Short mmCIF file of C-alpha atoms in Angstrom, two decimals:
data_model
loop_
_atom_site.label_atom_id
_atom_site.label_comp_id
_atom_site.label_asym_id
_atom_site.label_seq_id
_atom_site.Cartn_x
_atom_site.Cartn_y
_atom_site.Cartn_z
CA MET A 186 -11.73 -116.11 29.84
CA SER A 187 -13.10 -117.26 33.16
CA SER A 188 -16.52 -118.85 33.11
CA VAL A 189 -19.47 -116.87 34.36
CA HIS A 190 -22.03 -118.60 36.53
CA GLN A 191 -25.54 -117.30 35.81
CA GLU A 192 -28.18 -118.02 38.37
CA LYS A 193 -31.87 -117.81 37.68
CA PRO A 194 -33.40 -115.16 39.97
CA ASN A 195 -35.63 -116.62 42.65
CA PHE A 196 -38.84 -114.90 41.58
CA TRP A 197 -40.90 -117.55 43.33
CA ASP A 198 -40.43 -120.40 45.78
CA LYS A 199 -39.10 -123.47 43.97
CA ASP A 200 -38.38 -125.77 46.93
CA ASP A 201 -41.15 -128.14 45.90
CA ALA A 202 -39.91 -128.30 42.33
CA ASP A 203 -36.34 -128.98 43.48
CA LEU A 204 -37.55 -131.73 45.78
CA LEU A 205 -39.51 -133.36 43.00
CA SER A 206 -36.49 -133.21 40.69
CA ARG A 207 -34.49 -135.34 43.17
CA CYS A 208 -37.14 -138.03 43.47
CA PRO A 209 -36.53 -141.24 41.48
CA PRO A 210 -38.91 -141.72 38.56
CA ALA A 211 -41.95 -143.83 39.23
CA PRO A 212 -41.89 -147.28 37.62
CA GLU A 213 -43.87 -147.60 34.42
CA VAL A 214 -47.16 -149.40 34.84
CA GLN A 215 -48.67 -151.19 31.87
CA GLN A 216 -52.19 -149.88 31.51
CA PRO A 217 -54.87 -152.27 30.26
CA VAL A 218 -56.19 -151.47 26.81
CA VAL A 219 -59.89 -150.75 26.95
CA LYS A 220 -61.76 -150.71 23.67
CA GLN A 221 -64.26 -147.87 23.64
CA GLU A 222 -67.11 -147.18 21.32
CA PRO A 223 -66.63 -143.95 19.33
CA GLU A 224 -68.66 -141.04 20.57
CA LYS A 225 -71.77 -140.42 18.51
CA LEU A 226 -71.90 -136.83 17.36
CA PRO A 227 -75.19 -135.07 16.66
CA PRO A 228 -75.94 -134.60 12.98
CA ARG A 229 -75.21 -131.20 11.49
CA SER A 230 -75.61 -129.55 8.13
CA GLY A 231 -71.91 -129.15 7.28
CA PHE A 232 -68.36 -129.11 8.57
CA ALA A 233 -67.84 -125.34 8.60
CA ILE A 234 -68.33 -123.59 11.92
CA SER A 235 -70.24 -120.51 10.84
CA ALA A 236 -72.52 -117.82 12.14
CA ARG A 237 -75.30 -118.89 9.83
CA GLY A 238 -78.38 -119.86 11.76
CA GLU A 239 -77.53 -117.86 14.88
CA ASP A 240 -80.34 -115.81 16.34
CA ASP A 241 -78.21 -112.69 15.92
CA PRO A 242 -75.28 -113.22 13.51
CA ILE A 243 -74.61 -109.48 13.31
CA LYS A 244 -72.31 -108.58 16.18
CA THR A 245 -71.13 -105.07 16.86
CA THR A 246 -67.52 -104.36 15.97
CA LYS A 247 -65.41 -103.40 18.97
CA LEU A 248 -62.32 -101.18 18.94
CA LEU A 249 -59.77 -102.60 21.39
CA LYS A 250 -56.80 -100.37 20.51
CA HIS A 251 -55.82 -97.85 17.88
CA ALA A 252 -52.79 -95.84 16.79
CA PRO A 253 -52.10 -94.45 13.32
CA GLY A 254 -51.66 -97.50 11.10
CA TRP A 255 -52.39 -100.02 13.89
CA THR A 256 -55.83 -101.19 15.01
CA ILE A 257 -57.20 -104.16 16.95
CA PHE A 258 -60.78 -105.06 16.03
CA ASP A 259 -63.19 -107.59 17.45
CA ASN A 260 -65.96 -108.72 15.08
CA VAL A 261 -64.87 -106.91 11.95
CA TYR A 262 -66.44 -107.97 8.64
CA MET A 263 -65.19 -108.47 5.10
CA SER A 264 -67.45 -108.67 2.09
CA GLY A 265 -66.51 -108.22 -1.54
CA GLY A 266 -63.00 -107.10 -0.51
CA THR A 267 -64.31 -104.30 1.73
CA MET A 268 -63.76 -104.23 5.47
CA PHE A 269 -66.95 -103.32 7.37
CA ILE A 270 -67.07 -101.83 10.87
CA VAL A 271 -70.53 -102.41 12.32
CA THR A 272 -71.42 -99.85 14.96
CA ASP A 273 -74.25 -97.55 15.98
CA GLU A 274 -71.75 -95.07 17.43
CA PRO A 275 -69.57 -94.08 14.46
CA ALA A 276 -68.33 -90.89 16.15
CA GLU A 277 -66.31 -93.01 18.60
CA TRP A 278 -64.19 -94.46 15.81
CA PRO A 279 -60.98 -92.99 14.36
CA ALA A 280 -60.97 -91.59 10.84
CA ILE A 281 -60.80 -94.41 8.30
CA ARG A 282 -57.70 -92.91 6.67
CA MET A 283 -55.86 -93.37 9.99
CA MET A 284 -56.66 -97.10 9.92
CA THR A 285 -56.29 -98.19 6.31
CA SER A 286 -55.38 -97.28 2.74
CA THR A 287 -55.80 -98.68 -0.76
CA GLY A 288 -52.68 -100.80 -0.20
CA LEU A 289 -51.16 -99.72 -3.52
CA ARG A 290 -47.43 -99.63 -4.13
CA ALA A 291 -45.87 -96.66 -2.32
CA GLU A 292 -43.86 -93.92 -4.01
CA ASN A 293 -42.94 -90.58 -2.52
CA THR A 294 -44.85 -88.39 -4.96
CA PRO A 295 -48.00 -86.29 -4.38
CA GLU A 296 -49.83 -88.24 -7.08
CA ASN A 297 -49.01 -91.62 -5.54
CA ILE A 298 -49.79 -90.47 -2.01
CA ALA A 299 -53.24 -89.40 -3.24
CA THR A 300 -53.90 -92.82 -4.80
CA ARG A 301 -53.33 -94.46 -1.40
CA GLU A 302 -56.13 -92.54 0.32
CA PRO A 303 -58.85 -95.07 1.22
CA THR A 304 -62.30 -95.14 -0.36
CA ASP A 305 -65.55 -96.93 0.50
CA LYS A 306 -64.17 -99.90 -1.40
CA ASP A 307 -61.46 -100.33 1.25
CA MET A 308 -63.35 -99.78 4.50
CA ARG A 309 -66.81 -98.63 5.55
CA ILE A 310 -68.56 -97.89 8.83
CA ILE A 311 -72.17 -99.07 8.82
CA SER A 312 -74.94 -99.40 11.40
CA THR A 313 -76.27 -102.71 12.68
CA ARG A 314 -79.44 -102.14 10.68
CA GLU A 315 -77.44 -101.60 7.50
CA ALA A 316 -75.45 -104.76 8.26
CA GLU A 317 -78.64 -106.76 8.67
CA GLN A 318 -79.88 -105.47 5.34
CA LEU A 319 -76.58 -106.20 3.59
CA PHE A 320 -75.74 -109.59 5.09
CA GLY A 321 -78.82 -110.88 6.89
CA LYS A 322 -77.83 -114.26 8.30
CA ARG A 323 -75.32 -114.84 5.50
CA VAL A 324 -72.34 -114.40 7.82
CA TRP A 325 -69.53 -116.90 8.28
CA ALA A 326 -67.27 -116.65 11.33
CA VAL A 327 -63.49 -116.73 10.93
CA GLU A 328 -62.45 -117.94 14.34
CA GLY A 329 -59.35 -117.08 16.30
CA LEU A 330 -56.82 -114.29 15.98
CA SER A 331 -55.85 -112.88 12.58
CA PHE A 332 -52.91 -110.63 11.75
CA LEU A 333 -53.64 -108.56 8.63
CA ILE A 334 -50.86 -106.53 6.98
CA ASN A 335 -52.38 -104.20 4.39
CA ASP A 336 -49.05 -103.36 2.71
CA PRO A 337 -47.80 -103.89 -0.85
CA GLY A 338 -45.26 -106.61 -1.53
CA GLN A 339 -42.42 -104.11 -1.96
CA PHE A 340 -41.95 -103.97 1.82
CA VAL A 341 -42.90 -107.51 2.75
CA SER A 342 -40.01 -109.15 0.90
CA HIS A 343 -37.28 -107.46 2.96
CA TYR A 344 -36.09 -109.16 6.18
CA TYR A 345 -35.75 -105.92 8.15
CA HIS A 346 -39.15 -104.52 7.11
CA PHE A 347 -40.77 -107.94 7.63
CA VAL A 348 -39.43 -108.59 11.13
CA ALA A 349 -38.38 -105.27 12.64
CA GLU A 350 -41.26 -103.20 11.28
CA SER A 351 -44.38 -105.22 10.44
CA TRP A 352 -44.07 -108.12 12.87
CA MET A 353 -42.47 -106.09 15.64
CA GLY A 354 -45.32 -103.61 15.33
CA LEU A 355 -47.97 -106.32 15.28
CA TRP A 356 -46.51 -108.01 18.35
CA ARG A 357 -45.87 -104.78 20.24
CA PHE A 358 -49.45 -103.62 19.72
CA TYR A 359 -51.03 -106.99 20.43
CA SER A 360 -48.78 -107.84 23.40
CA SER A 361 -49.90 -104.66 25.18
CA LEU A 362 -53.05 -106.66 26.01
CA ASP A 363 -50.85 -108.62 28.46
CA SER A 364 -48.88 -106.26 30.68
CA LYS A 365 -47.58 -109.19 32.77
CA ILE A 366 -45.24 -110.81 30.24
CA ASN A 367 -42.18 -111.70 32.32
CA ALA A 368 -38.45 -112.03 31.73
CA TYR A 369 -38.97 -115.64 30.61
CA GLY A 370 -41.39 -114.55 27.89
CA GLU A 371 -44.38 -116.21 29.53
CA THR A 372 -47.69 -114.80 28.31
CA THR A 373 -51.39 -115.60 28.32
CA LEU A 374 -51.87 -114.26 24.80
CA GLU A 375 -53.42 -116.44 22.10
CA SER A 376 -51.22 -117.19 19.09
CA PRO A 377 -52.45 -115.93 15.72
CA ALA A 378 -54.26 -118.52 13.65
CA ARG A 379 -53.46 -116.80 10.36
CA ILE A 380 -51.52 -113.98 8.73
CA ILE A 381 -53.17 -112.22 5.78
CA TYR A 382 -51.44 -110.15 3.08
CA PRO A 383 -54.27 -108.84 0.84
CA HIS A 384 -51.88 -106.96 -1.49
CA CYS A 385 -48.90 -109.30 -1.56
CA ARG A 386 -48.54 -112.08 -4.13
CA GLU A 387 -47.59 -115.55 -2.93
CA GLU A 388 -44.08 -115.29 -4.39
CA GLU A 389 -43.43 -111.84 -2.88
CA TRP A 390 -43.44 -112.44 0.86
CA ARG A 391 -40.25 -114.48 1.04
CA ASP A 392 -36.99 -112.52 1.21
CA TYR A 393 -33.91 -113.53 -0.78
CA SER A 394 -32.30 -115.07 2.32
CA THR A 395 -35.59 -116.90 3.21
CA PHE A 396 -35.35 -115.62 6.78
CA ASN A 397 -38.95 -114.37 6.65
CA GLN A 398 -40.37 -117.89 6.63
CA TYR A 399 -37.79 -119.10 9.15
CA PHE A 400 -38.84 -116.37 11.56
CA MET A 401 -42.59 -116.74 11.09
CA HIS A 402 -42.75 -120.51 11.50
CA ALA A 403 -40.21 -120.56 14.34
CA VAL A 404 -42.43 -118.23 16.36
CA PHE A 405 -45.83 -119.53 15.24
CA PRO A 406 -45.47 -123.10 13.88
CA SER A 407 -49.21 -123.53 13.29
CA ILE A 408 -49.93 -120.22 11.58
CA SER A 409 -51.57 -120.26 8.15
CA LEU A 410 -50.81 -117.77 5.41
CA GLU A 411 -53.19 -116.03 3.01
CA THR A 412 -51.90 -113.81 0.23
CA GLN A 413 -53.44 -111.68 -2.52
CA LEU A 414 -54.93 -114.57 -4.45
CA ASP A 415 -56.61 -115.96 -1.32
CA TRP A 416 -58.00 -112.54 -0.41
CA GLU A 417 -59.36 -112.08 -3.92
CA GLY A 418 -61.01 -115.49 -3.57
CA ARG A 419 -62.68 -114.46 -0.30
CA SER A 420 -63.80 -111.27 -1.99
CA LYS A 421 -65.41 -113.00 -4.96
CA MET A 422 -67.10 -115.56 -2.70
CA THR A 423 -68.86 -112.84 -0.72
CA GLU A 424 -69.78 -110.20 -3.29
CA ALA A 425 -73.33 -109.91 -4.55
CA SER A 426 -74.27 -111.20 -8.00
CA ALA A 427 -77.36 -111.61 -10.12
CA SER A 428 -78.00 -115.02 -8.59
CA ARG A 429 -77.15 -114.37 -4.92
CA SER A 430 -77.17 -111.77 -2.19
CA ARG A 431 -74.07 -110.40 -0.50
CA ARG A 432 -72.33 -112.57 2.10
CA ALA A 433 -69.70 -111.73 4.70
CA PHE A 434 -66.87 -113.21 6.72
CA ARG A 435 -66.80 -112.04 10.32
CA PHE A 436 -63.33 -112.13 11.89
CA ASP A 437 -63.28 -112.77 15.64
CA ARG A 438 -60.24 -110.57 16.26
CA VAL A 439 -57.91 -108.79 13.85
CA VAL A 440 -54.67 -106.94 14.50
CA PHE A 441 -54.65 -104.68 11.45
CA SER A 442 -51.54 -102.91 10.12
CA ASP A 443 -51.31 -100.33 7.34
CA ARG A 444 -48.05 -98.58 6.38
CA SER A 445 -49.64 -95.63 4.60
CA ALA A 446 -51.96 -94.94 7.55
CA ALA A 447 -48.97 -95.02 9.94
CA PHE A 448 -47.30 -92.33 7.83
CA ARG A 449 -50.31 -90.12 8.53
CA GLY A 450 -49.45 -90.08 12.24
CA GLU A 451 -47.16 -87.66 14.05
CA LEU A 452 -44.13 -89.85 14.81
CA CYS A 453 -43.54 -91.94 11.72
CA PRO A 454 -43.27 -89.29 8.98
CA SER A 455 -41.47 -86.56 10.87
CA ARG A 456 -39.35 -88.13 13.61
CA ASN A 457 -38.17 -91.62 12.71
CA GLN A 458 -39.79 -92.99 9.50
CA ARG A 459 -40.54 -96.25 11.35
CA ILE A 460 -44.17 -97.39 11.12
CA VAL A 461 -43.66 -99.54 14.24
CA SER A 462 -42.98 -96.39 16.25
CA GLU A 463 -46.68 -95.48 16.18
CA ALA A 464 -47.55 -98.86 17.74
CA TRP A 465 -44.64 -98.65 20.19
CA HIS A 466 -45.37 -95.18 21.55
CA ALA A 467 -49.13 -95.72 21.80
CA THR A 468 -48.60 -98.68 24.15
CA ARG A 469 -45.82 -97.34 26.37
CA LYS A 470 -47.92 -97.27 29.54
CA GLU A 471 -49.43 -100.74 29.32
CA SER A 472 -46.69 -102.80 27.65
CA SER A 473 -44.39 -105.03 29.66
CA LYS A 474 -40.70 -104.19 29.38
CA PHE A 475 -40.29 -107.86 28.37
CA TRP A 476 -42.84 -107.61 25.56
CA TRP A 477 -40.41 -108.93 22.89
CA GLU A 478 -39.24 -111.95 24.92
CA PRO A 479 -41.94 -114.42 23.77
CA VAL A 480 -40.89 -113.82 20.15
CA ARG A 481 -37.12 -113.70 20.78
CA ARG A 482 -37.12 -116.85 22.88
CA SER A 483 -39.23 -118.79 20.37
CA VAL A 484 -36.72 -118.08 17.59
CA LEU A 485 -33.74 -118.86 19.83
CA ARG A 486 -35.18 -122.18 20.95
CA PHE A 487 -35.95 -123.12 17.34
CA ALA A 488 -32.33 -122.33 16.42
CA GLY A 489 -31.04 -124.63 19.15
CA VAL A 490 -29.59 -121.93 21.42
CA GLU A 491 -28.56 -123.19 24.86
CA GLN A 492 -30.92 -122.24 27.68
CA LYS A 493 -28.22 -120.43 29.69
CA THR A 494 -27.63 -118.20 26.67
CA ILE A 495 -31.34 -117.56 26.19
CA ASP A 496 -31.57 -116.54 29.86
CA GLN A 497 -28.81 -113.92 29.75
CA ASN A 498 -31.42 -111.17 30.10
CA VAL A 499 -32.92 -112.77 33.21
CA ILE A 500 -30.00 -112.14 35.56
CA TRP A 501 -30.48 -108.40 35.04
CA ALA A 502 -34.29 -108.39 35.17
CA LYS A 503 -34.51 -107.04 38.73
CA GLU A 504 -31.16 -105.40 39.27
CA TRP A 505 -31.08 -103.48 36.00
CA ASN A 506 -34.46 -102.16 34.95
CA GLY A 507 -33.95 -102.40 31.20
CA ASN A 508 -34.23 -99.20 29.24
CA SER A 509 -37.69 -100.07 27.95
CA ASN A 510 -38.39 -96.49 26.92
CA GLY A 511 -36.37 -95.94 23.78
CA ASP A 512 -36.50 -92.15 24.18
CA ASP A 513 -35.04 -92.13 27.69
CA PHE A 514 -31.40 -91.79 28.63
CA PRO A 515 -30.22 -94.46 31.11
CA THR A 516 -30.96 -93.70 34.74
CA ALA A 517 -28.20 -93.13 37.31
CA LYS A 518 -28.76 -96.65 38.65
CA GLN A 519 -28.50 -98.18 35.18
CA ILE A 520 -25.25 -96.34 34.54
CA GLU A 521 -23.78 -97.59 37.83
CA VAL A 522 -24.77 -101.19 37.11
CA ALA A 523 -23.28 -100.96 33.61
CA LYS A 524 -19.89 -99.91 35.03
CA THR A 525 -19.33 -103.31 36.60
CA ALA A 526 -21.45 -105.51 34.30
CA SER A 527 -18.49 -106.64 32.19
CA ARG A 528 -17.05 -108.48 35.21
CA ARG A 529 -20.20 -110.56 35.54
CA MET A 530 -21.01 -111.63 32.00
CA PRO A 531 -19.22 -112.98 28.92
CA ILE A 532 -18.43 -110.28 26.35
CA VAL A 533 -18.89 -111.15 22.68
CA ILE A 534 -18.11 -108.63 19.93
CA THR A 535 -19.69 -109.51 16.57
CA TYR A 536 -18.54 -107.69 13.44
CA VAL A 537 -20.96 -108.34 10.56
CA VAL A 538 -19.06 -108.00 7.28
CA ARG A 539 -21.02 -107.04 4.18
CA SER A 540 -20.19 -108.60 0.84
CA GLY A 541 -21.27 -107.55 -2.63
CA ASN A 542 -21.21 -104.20 -4.38
CA ARG A 543 -23.53 -102.15 -2.14
CA ARG A 544 -22.43 -100.45 1.10
CA ALA A 545 -19.03 -102.06 1.53
CA MET A 546 -16.03 -100.81 3.51
CA ILE A 547 -12.73 -99.80 1.97
CA LYS A 548 -10.64 -102.98 1.93
CA GLU A 549 -7.70 -101.52 3.86
CA ASP A 550 -10.01 -99.99 6.47
CA HIS A 551 -11.77 -103.31 6.97
CA GLU A 552 -8.43 -105.04 7.54
CA ALA A 553 -7.32 -102.32 9.97
CA LEU A 554 -10.62 -102.58 11.85
CA VAL A 555 -10.26 -106.36 12.22
CA ALA A 556 -6.71 -105.87 13.50
CA ALA A 557 -7.83 -103.26 16.07
CA LEU A 558 -10.71 -105.44 17.27
CA THR A 559 -8.45 -108.51 17.46
CA GLU A 560 -5.92 -106.66 19.62
CA LEU A 561 -8.63 -105.24 21.88
CA CYS A 562 -10.33 -108.60 22.47
CA LYS A 563 -7.00 -110.37 23.01
CA THR A 564 -6.01 -107.82 25.64
CA LYS A 565 -9.37 -107.84 27.39
CA ARG A 566 -9.96 -111.59 26.93
CA TRP A 567 -13.23 -110.96 25.12
CA GLU A 568 -14.60 -113.10 22.31
CA LEU A 569 -14.49 -111.68 18.78
CA GLN A 570 -16.54 -112.99 15.86
CA VAL A 571 -15.93 -111.58 12.36
CA VAL A 572 -18.63 -113.07 10.15
CA GLN A 573 -20.20 -112.99 6.71
CA ALA A 574 -23.77 -114.01 7.40
CA GLU A 575 -24.25 -115.77 4.07
CA LYS A 576 -21.51 -118.24 5.01
CA LEU A 577 -23.40 -119.35 8.13
CA THR A 578 -26.56 -121.41 8.40
CA LYS A 579 -29.66 -119.66 9.71
CA ASP A 580 -29.34 -121.51 13.01
CA GLU A 581 -25.71 -120.41 13.33
CA GLN A 582 -26.61 -116.78 12.64
CA ILE A 583 -29.27 -116.81 15.36
CA GLN A 584 -26.98 -118.63 17.80
CA LEU A 585 -24.32 -115.97 17.32
CA ALA A 586 -26.72 -113.04 17.72
CA ALA A 587 -28.13 -114.63 20.89
CA LYS A 588 -24.79 -114.35 22.70
CA THR A 589 -23.64 -111.03 21.22
CA THR A 590 -22.91 -108.09 23.50
CA VAL A 591 -21.86 -105.59 20.82
CA MET A 592 -22.94 -105.94 17.18
CA LEU A 593 -21.27 -103.71 14.61
CA GLY A 594 -21.27 -103.31 10.88
CA ILE A 595 -22.06 -101.05 7.95
CA HIS A 596 -25.68 -99.89 7.68
CA GLY A 597 -27.59 -102.78 6.11
CA ASN A 598 -29.81 -105.82 6.43
CA GLY A 599 -27.22 -107.85 8.35
CA LEU A 600 -27.82 -105.72 11.44
CA THR A 601 -31.44 -106.94 11.61
CA HIS A 602 -30.21 -109.81 13.78
CA LEU A 603 -29.88 -107.30 16.63
CA VAL A 604 -33.49 -108.23 17.47
CA TRP A 605 -32.21 -111.59 18.79
CA MET A 606 -29.59 -110.08 21.13
CA PRO A 607 -30.23 -110.31 24.90
CA LEU A 608 -31.20 -107.17 26.78
CA THR A 609 -28.33 -106.51 29.21
CA PRO A 610 -26.73 -103.33 30.61
CA LEU A 611 -24.11 -103.51 27.83
CA SER A 612 -26.20 -104.49 24.78
CA THR A 613 -24.94 -102.20 22.01
CA VAL A 614 -25.28 -101.74 18.25
CA ILE A 615 -22.60 -99.79 16.35
CA GLU A 616 -23.55 -98.75 12.82
CA ILE A 617 -20.99 -97.42 10.32
CA PHE A 618 -22.15 -94.82 7.77
CA ILE A 619 -20.55 -92.90 4.95
CA PRO A 620 -19.47 -89.59 6.60
CA GLY A 621 -22.46 -87.24 6.65
CA GLY A 622 -25.00 -90.05 6.05
CA PHE A 623 -27.55 -91.38 8.49
CA ALA A 624 -30.70 -93.54 8.56
CA LYS A 625 -33.03 -94.33 11.44
CA ASP A 626 -33.70 -98.02 10.73
CA TYR A 627 -31.41 -99.81 13.17
CA GLU A 628 -30.96 -96.83 15.49
CA TRP A 629 -34.66 -96.72 16.31
CA THR A 630 -34.99 -100.51 16.52
CA SER A 631 -32.07 -100.74 18.95
CA ARG A 632 -33.56 -98.14 21.27
CA ALA A 633 -37.05 -99.65 21.07
CA LEU A 634 -35.59 -102.90 22.41
CA GLY A 635 -33.72 -101.09 25.19
CA MET A 636 -30.24 -101.19 23.66
CA ARG A 637 -27.72 -98.39 23.11
CA HIS A 638 -26.94 -97.42 19.51
CA TYR A 639 -23.90 -95.54 18.23
CA GLY A 640 -23.46 -94.21 14.71
CA ILE A 641 -19.96 -93.90 13.28
CA TRP A 642 -18.52 -91.38 10.83
CA ASN A 643 -14.84 -91.94 10.29
CA ASP A 644 -12.12 -89.92 8.59
CA THR A 645 -14.14 -86.85 9.56
CA THR A 646 -12.65 -84.04 11.61
CA VAL A 647 -15.08 -82.24 13.91
CA GLY A 648 -14.22 -79.08 15.80
CA PRO A 649 -15.56 -77.75 19.11
CA ALA A 650 -19.28 -77.51 19.82
CA GLY A 651 -20.99 -75.09 17.48
CA ASP A 652 -18.55 -75.50 14.60
CA ASP A 653 -20.17 -78.44 12.91
CA PRO A 654 -23.19 -77.67 10.68
CA ILE A 655 -24.77 -81.12 11.04
CA LEU A 656 -24.22 -81.65 14.77
CA PRO A 657 -24.00 -78.07 16.13
CA ASP A 658 -24.35 -79.18 19.76
CA ILE A 659 -21.71 -81.90 19.69
CA ASN A 660 -19.53 -81.58 22.78
CA PHE A 661 -16.47 -83.67 21.95
CA THR A 662 -13.68 -83.45 19.40
CA VAL A 663 -11.88 -86.24 17.54
CA SER A 664 -9.22 -86.10 14.89
CA VAL A 665 -10.06 -89.04 12.64
CA GLY A 666 -13.49 -90.26 13.62
CA LEU A 667 -16.80 -89.32 15.17
CA TYR A 668 -19.43 -91.34 16.96
CA PHE A 669 -22.83 -90.12 18.03
CA THR A 670 -25.80 -91.50 19.93
CA HIS A 671 -29.34 -90.51 20.83
CA PRO A 672 -30.42 -87.77 21.44
CA LYS A 673 -27.51 -86.19 19.48
CA ASP A 674 -28.46 -87.90 16.23
CA PRO A 675 -27.92 -86.13 12.91
CA ALA A 676 -30.70 -85.61 10.40
CA VAL A 677 -31.60 -88.50 8.09
CA ILE A 678 -29.66 -88.03 4.87
CA HIS A 679 -28.34 -90.30 2.11
CA PRO A 680 -25.44 -88.42 0.51
CA GLU A 681 -23.45 -89.53 -2.49
CA GLY A 682 -21.64 -92.74 -1.62
CA PHE A 683 -24.23 -93.86 0.95
CA GLN A 684 -24.88 -97.05 -1.04
CA GLY A 685 -21.30 -97.32 -2.29
CA ASN A 686 -18.43 -99.71 -1.66
CA GLN A 687 -15.86 -97.15 -0.48
CA ILE A 688 -17.12 -96.44 3.05
CA PRO A 689 -14.24 -95.45 5.34
CA ALA A 690 -13.68 -96.62 8.90
CA HIS A 691 -10.98 -95.91 11.44
CA GLY A 692 -10.34 -99.09 13.43
CA PRO A 693 -8.79 -97.52 16.56
CA THR A 694 -11.74 -95.13 16.97
CA ILE A 695 -14.25 -97.99 16.83
CA ALA A 696 -12.16 -100.21 19.15
CA LYS A 697 -11.88 -97.37 21.68
CA LEU A 698 -15.65 -96.79 21.54
CA ILE A 699 -16.28 -100.48 22.28
CA GLU A 700 -13.75 -100.50 25.13
CA ASP A 701 -15.26 -97.39 26.74
CA ARG A 702 -18.79 -98.75 26.37
CA ILE A 703 -18.03 -102.19 27.83
CA GLU A 704 -16.02 -100.81 30.74
CA GLY A 705 -18.72 -98.34 31.72
CA ARG A 706 -17.13 -95.08 30.65
CA LEU A 707 -19.96 -94.47 28.18
CA PRO A 708 -23.66 -94.90 29.11
#
């Protein structure tokens, strides 16, 4: 395959920088060592930087942004485990149930749903006068930015839910405060000082593959972590007792996430079952189309990905206005650019193979699919990678995702790595389901990042439009396989065999889909 030269777009004049790069380095000069007396600091009562002693320690809570399940607060208080909003204009605030919940384990039963409705123990709105009476000057400031995820541990310990729901939602909502994030991921936003999981035990937040910690510390190396035990400690320290009055911690800024509250919105429960969708849609007007780049690039750099690979998205930043609206079909211009894109970029097809006893492909179908993909990539001179993620190091998995054009595999956690793929005119995710089955997880995530997603049902015969009960408007016929894409998605359903190890696939159908997509015959 011929090499592809990728030039960095000239977004600004770099003549001076180029000139400086050609200058010889200045000789090192030995600086004299000057012994200085240490600076004398004024005495103070303690090491903690707190609000105690301020003329007015009670500051009004400000609402920066809100969507169901997602809220950004300035100057929000916690005392005795209860979050306090201090305001003299309570009517301007959303309903508490749209911001928070009890944080209890979630089950889809009426009884459990009722137990997750918040009470005054979870969050209260009080006036400044009430705050002065409750806390007085007994307020301690928690400086910097805090991310608080008010979810039970059942969702935290899963790589997809951790990265592609909670953290993607947190970053999407927070990054909307900087609409000028560029294709290089440059931003003026402050990094979070801490992440808080009030309802997650210390041993629960790590996933079995330990990618959760890898991700979090690759993006934010200095972040601190507080879990349930730490939150209970803060609660006990601030509650009133027979020997002391109530105290409070005042958080400078909090990006607050609550899964149950997100499911009380319009989008999450009825349209896509993705809590991040509430944060995504609420910030469509003000978010940069490159909003995910600061996170993606941080992980790629940590994994040792080459800079030219990291910058694959940059060459298309002006020419191809990435499909940043996940509900939109590509524009006419985007379709035209995609028709010739394969001649100007390396094409890498990555087939993620699942192992184990859940959601596995029929052995013979897997072998036939590998053969079809091998023949296609040999003919087209594309690169093919057939991988079992558990046999690669974490760095190797990220490095592979970073150069992938088309990622395909059976519905499952291995497709989460799509979040590290570059946004190009051809970025595609192909997800294989048991015929008749469908889930929104990776379909919605792909579209939210501007990529095209195709679902696959194979060994399924579909007649002309109107004949199929699940996809009545489908307008194409195939004999041994069916693929579909937004907005012609089927309903979410998990039929018998959805989690099984006998999922069929027809290799030639999938290979033809990839060929048509890469060569611009499919948008």
